[in-house]
GROMACS .gro file of C-alpha atoms in nm:
model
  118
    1UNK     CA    1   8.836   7.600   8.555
    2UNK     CA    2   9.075   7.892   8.523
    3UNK     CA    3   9.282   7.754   8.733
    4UNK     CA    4   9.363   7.519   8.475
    5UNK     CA    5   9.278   7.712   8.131
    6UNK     CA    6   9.286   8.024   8.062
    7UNK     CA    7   8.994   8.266   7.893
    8UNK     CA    8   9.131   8.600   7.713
    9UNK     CA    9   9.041   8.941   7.937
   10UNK     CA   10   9.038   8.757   8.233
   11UNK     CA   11   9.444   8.781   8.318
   12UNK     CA   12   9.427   8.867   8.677
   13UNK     CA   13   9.198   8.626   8.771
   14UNK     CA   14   9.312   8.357   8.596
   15UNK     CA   15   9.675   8.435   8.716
   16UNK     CA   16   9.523   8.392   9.094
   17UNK     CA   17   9.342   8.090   8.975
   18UNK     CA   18   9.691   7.901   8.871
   19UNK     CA   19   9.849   8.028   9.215
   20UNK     CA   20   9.574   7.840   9.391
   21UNK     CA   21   9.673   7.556   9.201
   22UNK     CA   22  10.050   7.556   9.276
   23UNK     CA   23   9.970   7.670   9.579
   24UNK     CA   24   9.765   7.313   9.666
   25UNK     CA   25  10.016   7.154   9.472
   26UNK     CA   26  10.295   7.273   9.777
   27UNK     CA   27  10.081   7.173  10.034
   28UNK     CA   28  10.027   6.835   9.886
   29UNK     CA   29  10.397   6.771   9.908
   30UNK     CA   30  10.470   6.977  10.232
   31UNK     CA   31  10.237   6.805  10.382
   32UNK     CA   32  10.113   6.471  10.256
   33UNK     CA   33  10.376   6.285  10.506
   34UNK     CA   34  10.209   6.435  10.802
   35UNK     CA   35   9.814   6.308  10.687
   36UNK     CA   36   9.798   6.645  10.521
   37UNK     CA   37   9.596   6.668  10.193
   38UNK     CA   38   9.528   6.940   9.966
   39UNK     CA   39   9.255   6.905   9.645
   40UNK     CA   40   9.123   7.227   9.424
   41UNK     CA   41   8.770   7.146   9.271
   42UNK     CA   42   8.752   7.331   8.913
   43UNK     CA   43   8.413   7.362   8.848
   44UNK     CA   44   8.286   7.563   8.525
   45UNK     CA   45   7.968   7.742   8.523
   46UNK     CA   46   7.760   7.694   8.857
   47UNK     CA   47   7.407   7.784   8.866
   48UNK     CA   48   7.452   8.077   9.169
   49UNK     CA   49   7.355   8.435   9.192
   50UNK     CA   50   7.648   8.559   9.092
   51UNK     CA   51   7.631   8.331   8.716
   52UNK     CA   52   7.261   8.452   8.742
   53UNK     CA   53   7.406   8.840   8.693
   54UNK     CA   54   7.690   8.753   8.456
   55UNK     CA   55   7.432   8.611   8.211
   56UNK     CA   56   7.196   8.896   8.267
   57UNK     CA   57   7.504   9.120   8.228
   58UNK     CA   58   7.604   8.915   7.886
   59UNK     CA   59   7.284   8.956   7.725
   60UNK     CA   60   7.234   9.288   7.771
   61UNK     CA   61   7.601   9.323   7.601
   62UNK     CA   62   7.588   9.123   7.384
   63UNK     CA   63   7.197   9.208   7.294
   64UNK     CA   64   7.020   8.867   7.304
   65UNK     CA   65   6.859   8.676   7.534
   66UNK     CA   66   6.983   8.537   7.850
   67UNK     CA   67   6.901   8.115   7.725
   68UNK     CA   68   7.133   8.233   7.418
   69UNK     CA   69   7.364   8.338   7.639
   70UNK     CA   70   7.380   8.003   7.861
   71UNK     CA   71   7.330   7.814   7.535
   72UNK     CA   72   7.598   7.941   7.347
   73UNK     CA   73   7.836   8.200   7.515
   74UNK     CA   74   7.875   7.958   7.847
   75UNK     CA   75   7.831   7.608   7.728
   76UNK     CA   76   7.883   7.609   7.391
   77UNK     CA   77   8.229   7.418   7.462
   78UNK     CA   78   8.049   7.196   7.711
   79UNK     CA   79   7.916   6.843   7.642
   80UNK     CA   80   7.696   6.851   7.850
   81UNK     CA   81   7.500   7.176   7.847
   82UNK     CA   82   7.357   7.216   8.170
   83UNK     CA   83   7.478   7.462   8.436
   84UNK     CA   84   7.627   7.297   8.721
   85UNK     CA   85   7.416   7.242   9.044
   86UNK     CA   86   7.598   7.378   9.410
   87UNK     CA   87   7.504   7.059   9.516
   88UNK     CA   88   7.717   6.869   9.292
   89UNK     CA   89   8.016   7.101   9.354
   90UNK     CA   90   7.939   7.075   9.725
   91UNK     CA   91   7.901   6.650   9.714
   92UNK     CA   92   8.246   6.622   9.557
   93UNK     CA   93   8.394   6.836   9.843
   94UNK     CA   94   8.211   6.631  10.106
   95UNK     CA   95   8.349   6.328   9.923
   96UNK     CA   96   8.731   6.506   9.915
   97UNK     CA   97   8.682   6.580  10.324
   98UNK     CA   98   8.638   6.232  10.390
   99UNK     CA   99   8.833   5.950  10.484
  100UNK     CA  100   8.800   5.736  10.132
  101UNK     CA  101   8.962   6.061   9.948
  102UNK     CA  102   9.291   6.008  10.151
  103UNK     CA  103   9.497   5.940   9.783
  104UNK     CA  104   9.320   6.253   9.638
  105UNK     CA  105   9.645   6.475   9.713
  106UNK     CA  106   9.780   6.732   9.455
  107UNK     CA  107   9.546   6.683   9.215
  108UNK     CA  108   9.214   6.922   9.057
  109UNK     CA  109   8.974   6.757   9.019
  110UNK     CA  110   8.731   6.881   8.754
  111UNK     CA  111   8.326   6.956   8.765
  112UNK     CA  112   8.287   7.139   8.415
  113UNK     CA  113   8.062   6.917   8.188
  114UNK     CA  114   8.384   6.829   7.953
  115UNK     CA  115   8.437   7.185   7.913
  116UNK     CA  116   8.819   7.104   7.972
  117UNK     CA  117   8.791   6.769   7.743
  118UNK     CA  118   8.866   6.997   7.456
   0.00000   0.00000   0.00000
């Protein structure tokens, strides 16, 4: 999602996350004469290992427990306030590789439980 919004103490990645973007964005137009297509997926939270160690990390900050945490630090924007699955991340991409996502070009598409609907 940083690619598309931006979160305060996070400048440098959030500065590579909107040159990924533009980035796709070029290669969508370079490109999309020659059958070349380019597509960013922006999901938000994803339940992984690494999530798993920023909300032990968070709690211990921040001093409460680690369902607070997910419940109100990472999703309290979200509508829906589950942590995405990496298979739901990974079924969009399959979807994006194949041949019915040809007009999916230059666009983000968005995994982040409305997160971004704000």
């Amino acid at each position: 999602m940083h690619g598309l919004r931006a979160s305060p103490f996070k400048s440098a990645y959030v500065a590579a996350k909107h040159g990924l973007e533009g980035l796709s964005k070029v290669i969508a137009l370079e490109g999309g004469g020659r059958g070349v297509t380019s597509t960013c997926v922006s999901p938000g939270y994803v339940r992984t290992p690494l999530v798993d160690k920023q909300i032990a990390d968070q709690a211990q900050a921040h001093g409460i427990s680690e369902n607070e945490v997910v419940e109100s630090i990472f999703l309290g924007e979200s509508a829906v306030k589950r942590l995405a699955e990496p298979t739901e991340v990974a079924d969009l991409v399959l979807w994006l590789c194949g041949e019915k996502a040809g007009m999916a070009n230059g666009s983000s598409f968005t995994l982040d439980g409305g997160w971004s609907a704000r």
